[in-house]
Coordinates of C-alpha atoms and ligand atoms in Angstrom, one line a residue:
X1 CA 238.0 134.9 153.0
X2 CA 236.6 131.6 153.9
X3 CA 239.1 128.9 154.4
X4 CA 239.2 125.5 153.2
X5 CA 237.2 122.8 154.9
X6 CA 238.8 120.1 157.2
X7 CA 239.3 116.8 155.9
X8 CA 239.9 114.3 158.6
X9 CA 242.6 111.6 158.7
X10 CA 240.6 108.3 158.4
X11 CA 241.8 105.4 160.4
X12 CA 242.7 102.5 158.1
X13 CA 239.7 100.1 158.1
X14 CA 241.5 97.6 156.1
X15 CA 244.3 96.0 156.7
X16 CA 247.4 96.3 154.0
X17 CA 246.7 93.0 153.1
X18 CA 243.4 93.6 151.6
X19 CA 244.4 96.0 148.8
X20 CA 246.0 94.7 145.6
X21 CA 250.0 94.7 144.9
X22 CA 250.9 98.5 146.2
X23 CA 253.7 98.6 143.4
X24 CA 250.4 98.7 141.3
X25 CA 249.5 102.9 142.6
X26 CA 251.4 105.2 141.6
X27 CA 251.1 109.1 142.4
X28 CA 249.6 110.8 139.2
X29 CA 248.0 113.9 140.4
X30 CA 244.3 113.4 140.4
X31 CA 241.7 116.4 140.2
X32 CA 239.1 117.7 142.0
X33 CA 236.9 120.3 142.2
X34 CA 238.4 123.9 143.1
X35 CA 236.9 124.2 146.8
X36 CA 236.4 128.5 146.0
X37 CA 233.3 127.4 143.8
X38 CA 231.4 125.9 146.6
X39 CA 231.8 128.9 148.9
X40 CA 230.6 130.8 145.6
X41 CA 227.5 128.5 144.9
X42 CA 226.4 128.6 148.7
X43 CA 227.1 132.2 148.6
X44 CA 223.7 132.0 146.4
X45 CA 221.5 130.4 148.7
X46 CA 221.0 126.9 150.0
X47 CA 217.7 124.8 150.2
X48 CA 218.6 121.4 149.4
X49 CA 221.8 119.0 148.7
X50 CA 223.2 119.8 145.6
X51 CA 226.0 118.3 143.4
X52 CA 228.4 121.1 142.1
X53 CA 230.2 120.0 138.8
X54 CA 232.9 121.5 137.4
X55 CA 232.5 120.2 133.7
X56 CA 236.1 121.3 132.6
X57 CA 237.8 118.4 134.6
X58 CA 235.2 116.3 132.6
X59 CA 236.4 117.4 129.7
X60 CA 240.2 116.9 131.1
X61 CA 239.5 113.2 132.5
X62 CA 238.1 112.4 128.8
X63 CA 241.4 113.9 127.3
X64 CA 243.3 111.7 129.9
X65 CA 241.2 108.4 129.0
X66 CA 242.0 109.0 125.6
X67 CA 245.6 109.7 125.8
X68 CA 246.3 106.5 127.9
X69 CA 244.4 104.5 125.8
X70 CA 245.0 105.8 122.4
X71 CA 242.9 102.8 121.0
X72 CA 239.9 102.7 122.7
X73 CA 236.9 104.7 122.0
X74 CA 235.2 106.0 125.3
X75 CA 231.3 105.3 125.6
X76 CA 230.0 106.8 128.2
X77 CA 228.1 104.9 131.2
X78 CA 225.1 107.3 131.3
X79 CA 223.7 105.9 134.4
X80 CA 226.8 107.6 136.0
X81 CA 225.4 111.2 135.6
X82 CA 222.7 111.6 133.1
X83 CA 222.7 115.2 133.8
X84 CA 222.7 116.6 130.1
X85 CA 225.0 119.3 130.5
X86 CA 227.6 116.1 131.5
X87 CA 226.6 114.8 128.7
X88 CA 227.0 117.7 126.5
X89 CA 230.7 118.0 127.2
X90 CA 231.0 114.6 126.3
X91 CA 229.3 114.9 123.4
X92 CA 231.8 117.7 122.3
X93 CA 234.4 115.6 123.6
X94 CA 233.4 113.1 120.3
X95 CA 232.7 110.3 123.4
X96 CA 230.3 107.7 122.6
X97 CA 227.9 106.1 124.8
X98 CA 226.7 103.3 126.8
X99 CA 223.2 102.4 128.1
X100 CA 220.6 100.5 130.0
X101 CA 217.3 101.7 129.3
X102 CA 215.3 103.5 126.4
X103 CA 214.9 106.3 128.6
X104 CA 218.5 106.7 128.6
X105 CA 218.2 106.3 124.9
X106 CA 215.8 109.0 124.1
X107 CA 218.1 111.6 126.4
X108 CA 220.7 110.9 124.3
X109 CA 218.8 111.2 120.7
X110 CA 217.3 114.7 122.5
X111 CA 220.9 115.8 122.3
X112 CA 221.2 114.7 118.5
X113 CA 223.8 112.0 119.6
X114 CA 223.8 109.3 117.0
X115 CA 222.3 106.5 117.8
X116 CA 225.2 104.2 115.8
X117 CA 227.1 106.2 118.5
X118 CA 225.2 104.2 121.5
X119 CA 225.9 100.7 122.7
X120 CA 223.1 98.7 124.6
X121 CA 224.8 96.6 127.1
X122 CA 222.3 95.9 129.3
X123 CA 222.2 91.9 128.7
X124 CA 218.9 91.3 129.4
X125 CA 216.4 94.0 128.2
X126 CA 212.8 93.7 127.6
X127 CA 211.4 92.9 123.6
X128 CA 209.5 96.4 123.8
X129 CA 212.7 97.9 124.5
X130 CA 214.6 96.1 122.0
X131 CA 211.8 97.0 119.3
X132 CA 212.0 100.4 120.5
X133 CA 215.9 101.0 120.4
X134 CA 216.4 98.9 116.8
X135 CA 213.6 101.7 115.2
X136 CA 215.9 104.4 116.4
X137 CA 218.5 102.7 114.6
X138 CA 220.7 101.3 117.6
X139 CA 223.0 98.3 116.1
X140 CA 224.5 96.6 118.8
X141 CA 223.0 95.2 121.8
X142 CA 224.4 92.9 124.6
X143 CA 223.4 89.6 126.1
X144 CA 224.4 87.0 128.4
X145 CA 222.0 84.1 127.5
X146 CA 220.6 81.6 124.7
X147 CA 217.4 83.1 125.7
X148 CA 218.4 86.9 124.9
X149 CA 220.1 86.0 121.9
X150 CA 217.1 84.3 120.8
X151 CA 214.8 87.8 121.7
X152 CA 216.8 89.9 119.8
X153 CA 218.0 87.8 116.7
X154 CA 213.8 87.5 116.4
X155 CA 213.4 90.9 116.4
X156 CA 216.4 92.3 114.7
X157 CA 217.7 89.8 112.8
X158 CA 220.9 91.8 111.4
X159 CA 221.9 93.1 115.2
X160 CA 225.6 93.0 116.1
X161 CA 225.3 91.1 119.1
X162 CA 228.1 91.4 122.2
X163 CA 228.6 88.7 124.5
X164 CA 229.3 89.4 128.2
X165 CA 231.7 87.3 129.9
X166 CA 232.4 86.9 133.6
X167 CA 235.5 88.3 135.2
X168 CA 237.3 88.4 138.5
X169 CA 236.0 91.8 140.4
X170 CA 238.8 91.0 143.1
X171 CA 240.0 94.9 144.0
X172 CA 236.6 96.3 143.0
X173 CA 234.9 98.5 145.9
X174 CA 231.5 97.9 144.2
X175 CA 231.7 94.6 142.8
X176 CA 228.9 93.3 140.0
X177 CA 229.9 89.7 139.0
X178 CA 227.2 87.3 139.9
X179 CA 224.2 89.3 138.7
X180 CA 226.0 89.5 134.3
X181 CA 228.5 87.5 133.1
X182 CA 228.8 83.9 131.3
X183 CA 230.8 81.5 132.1
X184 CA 233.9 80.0 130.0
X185 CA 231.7 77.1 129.5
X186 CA 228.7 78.6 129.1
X187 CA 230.1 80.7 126.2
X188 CA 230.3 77.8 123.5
X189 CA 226.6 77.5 123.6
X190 CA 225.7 81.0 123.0
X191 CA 228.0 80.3 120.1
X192 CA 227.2 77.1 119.0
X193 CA 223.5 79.0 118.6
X194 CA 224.5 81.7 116.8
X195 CA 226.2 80.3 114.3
X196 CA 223.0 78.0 113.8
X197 CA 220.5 80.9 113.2
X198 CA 222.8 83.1 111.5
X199 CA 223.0 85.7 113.9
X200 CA 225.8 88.8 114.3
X201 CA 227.4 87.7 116.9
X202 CA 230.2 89.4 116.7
X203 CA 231.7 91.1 120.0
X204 CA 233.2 90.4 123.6
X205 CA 232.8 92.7 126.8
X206 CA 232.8 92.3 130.2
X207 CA 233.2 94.4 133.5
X208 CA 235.5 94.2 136.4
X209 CA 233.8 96.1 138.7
X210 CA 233.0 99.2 139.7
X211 CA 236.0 101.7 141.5
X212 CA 238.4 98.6 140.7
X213 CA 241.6 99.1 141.8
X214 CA 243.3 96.1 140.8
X215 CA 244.5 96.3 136.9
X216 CA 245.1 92.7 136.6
X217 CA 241.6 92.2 136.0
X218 CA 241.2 94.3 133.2
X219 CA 244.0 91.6 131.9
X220 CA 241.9 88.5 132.6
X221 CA 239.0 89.8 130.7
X222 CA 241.2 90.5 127.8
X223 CA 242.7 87.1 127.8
X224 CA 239.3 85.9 128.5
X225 CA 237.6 87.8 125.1
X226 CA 240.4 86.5 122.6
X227 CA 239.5 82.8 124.1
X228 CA 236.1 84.0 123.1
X229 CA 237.5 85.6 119.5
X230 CA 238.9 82.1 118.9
X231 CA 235.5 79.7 119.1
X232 CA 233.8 82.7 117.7
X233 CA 236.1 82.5 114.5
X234 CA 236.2 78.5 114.3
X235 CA 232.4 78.8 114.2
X236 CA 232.5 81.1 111.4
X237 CA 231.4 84.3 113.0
X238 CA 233.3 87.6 112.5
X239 CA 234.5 89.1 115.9
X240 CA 235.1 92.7 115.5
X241 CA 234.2 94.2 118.9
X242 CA 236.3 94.3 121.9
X243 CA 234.6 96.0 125.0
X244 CA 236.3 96.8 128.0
X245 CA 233.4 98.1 129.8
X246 CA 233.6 100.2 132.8
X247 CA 235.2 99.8 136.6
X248 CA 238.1 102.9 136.3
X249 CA 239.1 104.7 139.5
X250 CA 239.1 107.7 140.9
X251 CA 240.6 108.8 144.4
X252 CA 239.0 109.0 147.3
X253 CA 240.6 107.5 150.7
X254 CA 242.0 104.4 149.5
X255 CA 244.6 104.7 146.7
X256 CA 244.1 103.3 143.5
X257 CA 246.2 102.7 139.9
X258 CA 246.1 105.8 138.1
X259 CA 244.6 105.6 134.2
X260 CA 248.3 105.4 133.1
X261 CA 248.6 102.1 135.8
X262 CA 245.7 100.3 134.4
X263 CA 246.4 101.2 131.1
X264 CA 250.2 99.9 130.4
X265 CA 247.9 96.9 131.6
X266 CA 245.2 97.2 128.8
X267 CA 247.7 98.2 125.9
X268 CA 249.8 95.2 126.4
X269 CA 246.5 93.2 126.2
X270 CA 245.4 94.7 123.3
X271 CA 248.9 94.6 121.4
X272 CA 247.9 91.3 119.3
X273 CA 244.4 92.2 118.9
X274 CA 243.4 92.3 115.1
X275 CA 243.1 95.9 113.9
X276 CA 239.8 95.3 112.2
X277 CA 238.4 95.0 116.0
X278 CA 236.9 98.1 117.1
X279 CA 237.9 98.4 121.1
X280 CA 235.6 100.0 122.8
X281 CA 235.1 101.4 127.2
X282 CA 232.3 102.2 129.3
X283 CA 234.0 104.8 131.8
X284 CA 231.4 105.5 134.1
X285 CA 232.6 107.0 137.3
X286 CA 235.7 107.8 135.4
X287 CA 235.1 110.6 133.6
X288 CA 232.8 112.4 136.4
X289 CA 233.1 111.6 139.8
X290 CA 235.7 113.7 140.4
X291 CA 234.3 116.5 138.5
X292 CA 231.8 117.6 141.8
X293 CA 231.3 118.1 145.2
X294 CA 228.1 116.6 147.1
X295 CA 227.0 119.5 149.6
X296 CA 224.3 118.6 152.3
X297 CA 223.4 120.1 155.5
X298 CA 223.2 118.3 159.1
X299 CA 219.2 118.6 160.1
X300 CA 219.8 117.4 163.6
X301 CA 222.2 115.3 165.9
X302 CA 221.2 113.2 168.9
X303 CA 222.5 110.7 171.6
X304 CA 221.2 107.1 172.0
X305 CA 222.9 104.8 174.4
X306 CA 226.2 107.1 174.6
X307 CA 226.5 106.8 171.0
X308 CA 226.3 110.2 168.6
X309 CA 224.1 110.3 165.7
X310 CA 223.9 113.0 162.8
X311 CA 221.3 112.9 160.9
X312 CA 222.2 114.7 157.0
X313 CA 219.3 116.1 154.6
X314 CA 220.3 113.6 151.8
X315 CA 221.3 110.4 152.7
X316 CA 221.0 107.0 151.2
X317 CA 217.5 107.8 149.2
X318 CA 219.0 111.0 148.8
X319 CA 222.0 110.4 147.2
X320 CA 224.6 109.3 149.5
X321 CA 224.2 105.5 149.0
X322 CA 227.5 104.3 147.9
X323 CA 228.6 104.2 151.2
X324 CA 226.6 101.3 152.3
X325 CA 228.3 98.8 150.0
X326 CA 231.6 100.0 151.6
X327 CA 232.9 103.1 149.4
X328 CA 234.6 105.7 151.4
X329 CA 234.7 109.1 150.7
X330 CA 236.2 111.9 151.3
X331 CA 234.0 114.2 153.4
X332 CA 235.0 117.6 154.9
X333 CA 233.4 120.0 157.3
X334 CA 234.0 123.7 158.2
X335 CA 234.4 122.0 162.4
X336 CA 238.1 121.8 164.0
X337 CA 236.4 119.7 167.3
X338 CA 237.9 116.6 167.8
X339 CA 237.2 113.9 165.9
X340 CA 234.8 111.0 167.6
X341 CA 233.0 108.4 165.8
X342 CA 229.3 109.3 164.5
X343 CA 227.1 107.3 162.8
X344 CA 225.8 109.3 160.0
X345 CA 221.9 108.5 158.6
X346 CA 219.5 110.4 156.2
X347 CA 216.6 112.2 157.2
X348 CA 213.9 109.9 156.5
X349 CA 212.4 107.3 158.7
X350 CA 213.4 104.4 156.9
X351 CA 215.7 102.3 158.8
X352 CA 217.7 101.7 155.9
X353 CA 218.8 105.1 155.3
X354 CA 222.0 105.0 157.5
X355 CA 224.8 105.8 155.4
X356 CA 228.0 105.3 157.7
X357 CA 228.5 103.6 160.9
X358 CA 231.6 105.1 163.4
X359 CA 233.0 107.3 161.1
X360 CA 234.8 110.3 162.4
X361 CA 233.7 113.7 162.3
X362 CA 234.3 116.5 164.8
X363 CA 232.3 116.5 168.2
X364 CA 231.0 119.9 167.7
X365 CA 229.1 119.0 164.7
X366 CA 225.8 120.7 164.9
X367 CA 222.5 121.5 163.0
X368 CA 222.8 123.8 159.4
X369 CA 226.7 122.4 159.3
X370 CA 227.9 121.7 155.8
X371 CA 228.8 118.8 154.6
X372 CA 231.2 118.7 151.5
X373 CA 231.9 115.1 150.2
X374 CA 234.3 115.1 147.7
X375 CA 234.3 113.1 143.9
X376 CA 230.8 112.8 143.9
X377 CA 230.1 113.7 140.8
X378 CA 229.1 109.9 140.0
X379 CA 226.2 107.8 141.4
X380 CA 224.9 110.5 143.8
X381 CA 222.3 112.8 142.4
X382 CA 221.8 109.5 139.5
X383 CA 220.7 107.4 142.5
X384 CA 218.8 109.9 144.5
X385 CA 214.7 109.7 145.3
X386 CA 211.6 111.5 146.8
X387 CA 211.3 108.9 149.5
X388 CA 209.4 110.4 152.1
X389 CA 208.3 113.8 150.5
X390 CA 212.2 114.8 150.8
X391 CA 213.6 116.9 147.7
X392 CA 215.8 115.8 144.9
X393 CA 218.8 117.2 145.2
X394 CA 220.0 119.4 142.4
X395 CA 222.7 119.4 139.6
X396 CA 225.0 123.1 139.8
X397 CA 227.3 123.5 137.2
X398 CA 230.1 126.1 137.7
Ligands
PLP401 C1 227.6 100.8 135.2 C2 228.2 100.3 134.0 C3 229.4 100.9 133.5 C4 230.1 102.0 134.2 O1 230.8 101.5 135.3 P1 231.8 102.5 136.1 O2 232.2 101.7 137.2 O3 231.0 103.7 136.5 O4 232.9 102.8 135.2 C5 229.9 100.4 132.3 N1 229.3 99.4 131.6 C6 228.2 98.8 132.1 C7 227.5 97.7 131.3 C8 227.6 99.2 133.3 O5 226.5 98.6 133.8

């Protein structure tokens, strides 16, 4: 039968020096989806990218999570994969879940999750949605600023309220500080106001950044939410929520610290934490990427000023975006030719939508070759558009 796609060796980009302490990666076996189910789903026919999930090794990476970190609850980052047969494993898995918008929200109550069960840590949301998600009975809601603590507390004055800090995203592929976070200093006023209008505030979370593959920061933000614990406590508030948030690997090129790494790192942390604090994570890409395989096709190559250009059916409006901020996957062809650099765009004609610049692929890459990039199961198909009258592509489960 068919063989197994190629998947190139990728010239180191960055130097040694760049990645965090190697002693940190270890060699865990990670997953991946069984290659004989995407010769079976193209077997059935092909007209646009799809995503192929196999939802078992979502149930396995939950399992995982949970057995490293026997005292943190999982919440699922929905923006991940809001495909709802994801989330319907993950529902039987008894995972919990995170959000950002009311959309999000009213997926989740469609699949009779309970809403006690879903965190808002978005930290600035608008007072509709706020209104909204308190009259479907969501209790705890995030913020980052006097100004959002004052927009909730006024519309739900009982909220348990979560206070995001700032942490190093050193190590992170995709990192987020800048946009979310207070400062160490900052935090004593959202405090200070609080305890003057009587409000819940009663949590601590934080995120290191997305695909982080440096554990200590997990470890700062720790240390950083007891710091937090304390003023809460002298001003009389009642911490009772630790939040982890998201930012946990998964393999593609680069090595990372397995779950079992990053979690010696987090159950140390967490050792003198008070038992009547509930800790809680957002695994996001965690629990799914590695579940699926993104499949596109090549819709034409060209040659402009000696350099070679393939031009994919989904690129970054159509899914494969992640690679413009740096991530590198792992993408395999059914081609033996020798490998030359390509730049690789979408098929729009945007002139954004380039999704990798000299990256090798074989030289005898043509038009209608496959494309198989693998751990894709996360921000792909979640990200993905109509931009220019081009299809969504579609969720397959096996
Ligand atoms: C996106 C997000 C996550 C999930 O991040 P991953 O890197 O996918 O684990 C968790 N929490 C919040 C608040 C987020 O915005």
């Amino acid at each position: 039968m068919a063989v197994r796609p190629v998947a190139f060796k990728k010239p180191q980009s960055q130097p040694e020096t760049e990645q965090p302490q190697s002693d940190l990666f270890d060699t865990h076996p990670e997953v991946r989806l069984d290659f004989k189910h995407i010769r079976a789903a193209l077997k059935q026919g092909y007209t646009k990218p799809f995503l192929l999930v196999d939802t078992s090794l979502i149930r396995n990476k939950i399992r995982r999570f949970k057995a490293a970190l026997p005292r943190v609850h999982p919440h699922y980052a929905v923006k991940a994969n809001p495909d709802p047969r994801v989330l319907k494993v993950l529902i039987e898995e008894g995972a919990g879940f995170e959000i950002a918008s009311i959309a999000e929200l009213d997926l989740l109550l469609k699949l009779k999750v309970p809403a006690a069960e879903v965190y808002y840590s978005n930290p600035v949301k608008s007072s509709d949605s706020i209104r909204y998600a308190a009259g479907k009975g969501i209790e705890w809601f995030a913020l980052d600023s006097v100004e959002e603590l004052r927009k909730v507390h006024g519309i739900k004055p009982d909220a348990r309220l979560y206070v995001r800090i700032e942490v190093p995203n050193v190590g992170s592929d995709w990192p987020l500080s800048g946009k979310f976070g207070m400062k160490a200093q900052e935090v004593d006023a959202i405090v200070a106001e609080a305890a003057a209008l009587k409000a819940d505030l009663a949590g601590v979370t934080f995120h290191v950044g997305s695909q982080c593959r440096n554990p200590e920061n997990w470890r700062v933000g720790i240390q950083g939410a007891k710091r937090v614990f304390k003023k809460m406590r002298l001003a009389g508030l009642q911490p009772r929520l630790l939040n982890l948030g998201g930012g946990y690997p998964v393999r593609h090129v680069k090595p990372i610290p397995s779950i079992e790494k990053i979690a010696e790192v987090i159950n140390h942390g967490l050792r003198d934490v008070p038992q009547n604090v509930r800790v809680m994570a957002e695994p996001g890409r965690y629990l799914v990427s590695d579940a699926g395989y993104f499949v596109c096709r090549v819709v034409g190559t060209a040659t402009r000023s000696g350099k070679r250009w393939m031009y994919w059916d989904a690129g970054v409006f159509g899914g494969v975006i992640e690679t413009t901020e740096g991530l590198r996957y792992d993408v395999q062809t059914d081609r033996q030719g020798k490998l030359i650099p390509w730049n690789i765009a979408g098929p729009t004609c945007d002139s954004v939508d380039v999704c990798m610049r000299d990256e090798l692929f074989p030289e005898d890459m043509q038009e209608g070759d496959f494309i198989y990039i693998a751990n894709a199961g996360a921000y792909t198909t979640a990200y993905a558009s109509q931009f220019n009258g081009f299809p969504l592509p579609e969720v397959r489960v096996v």
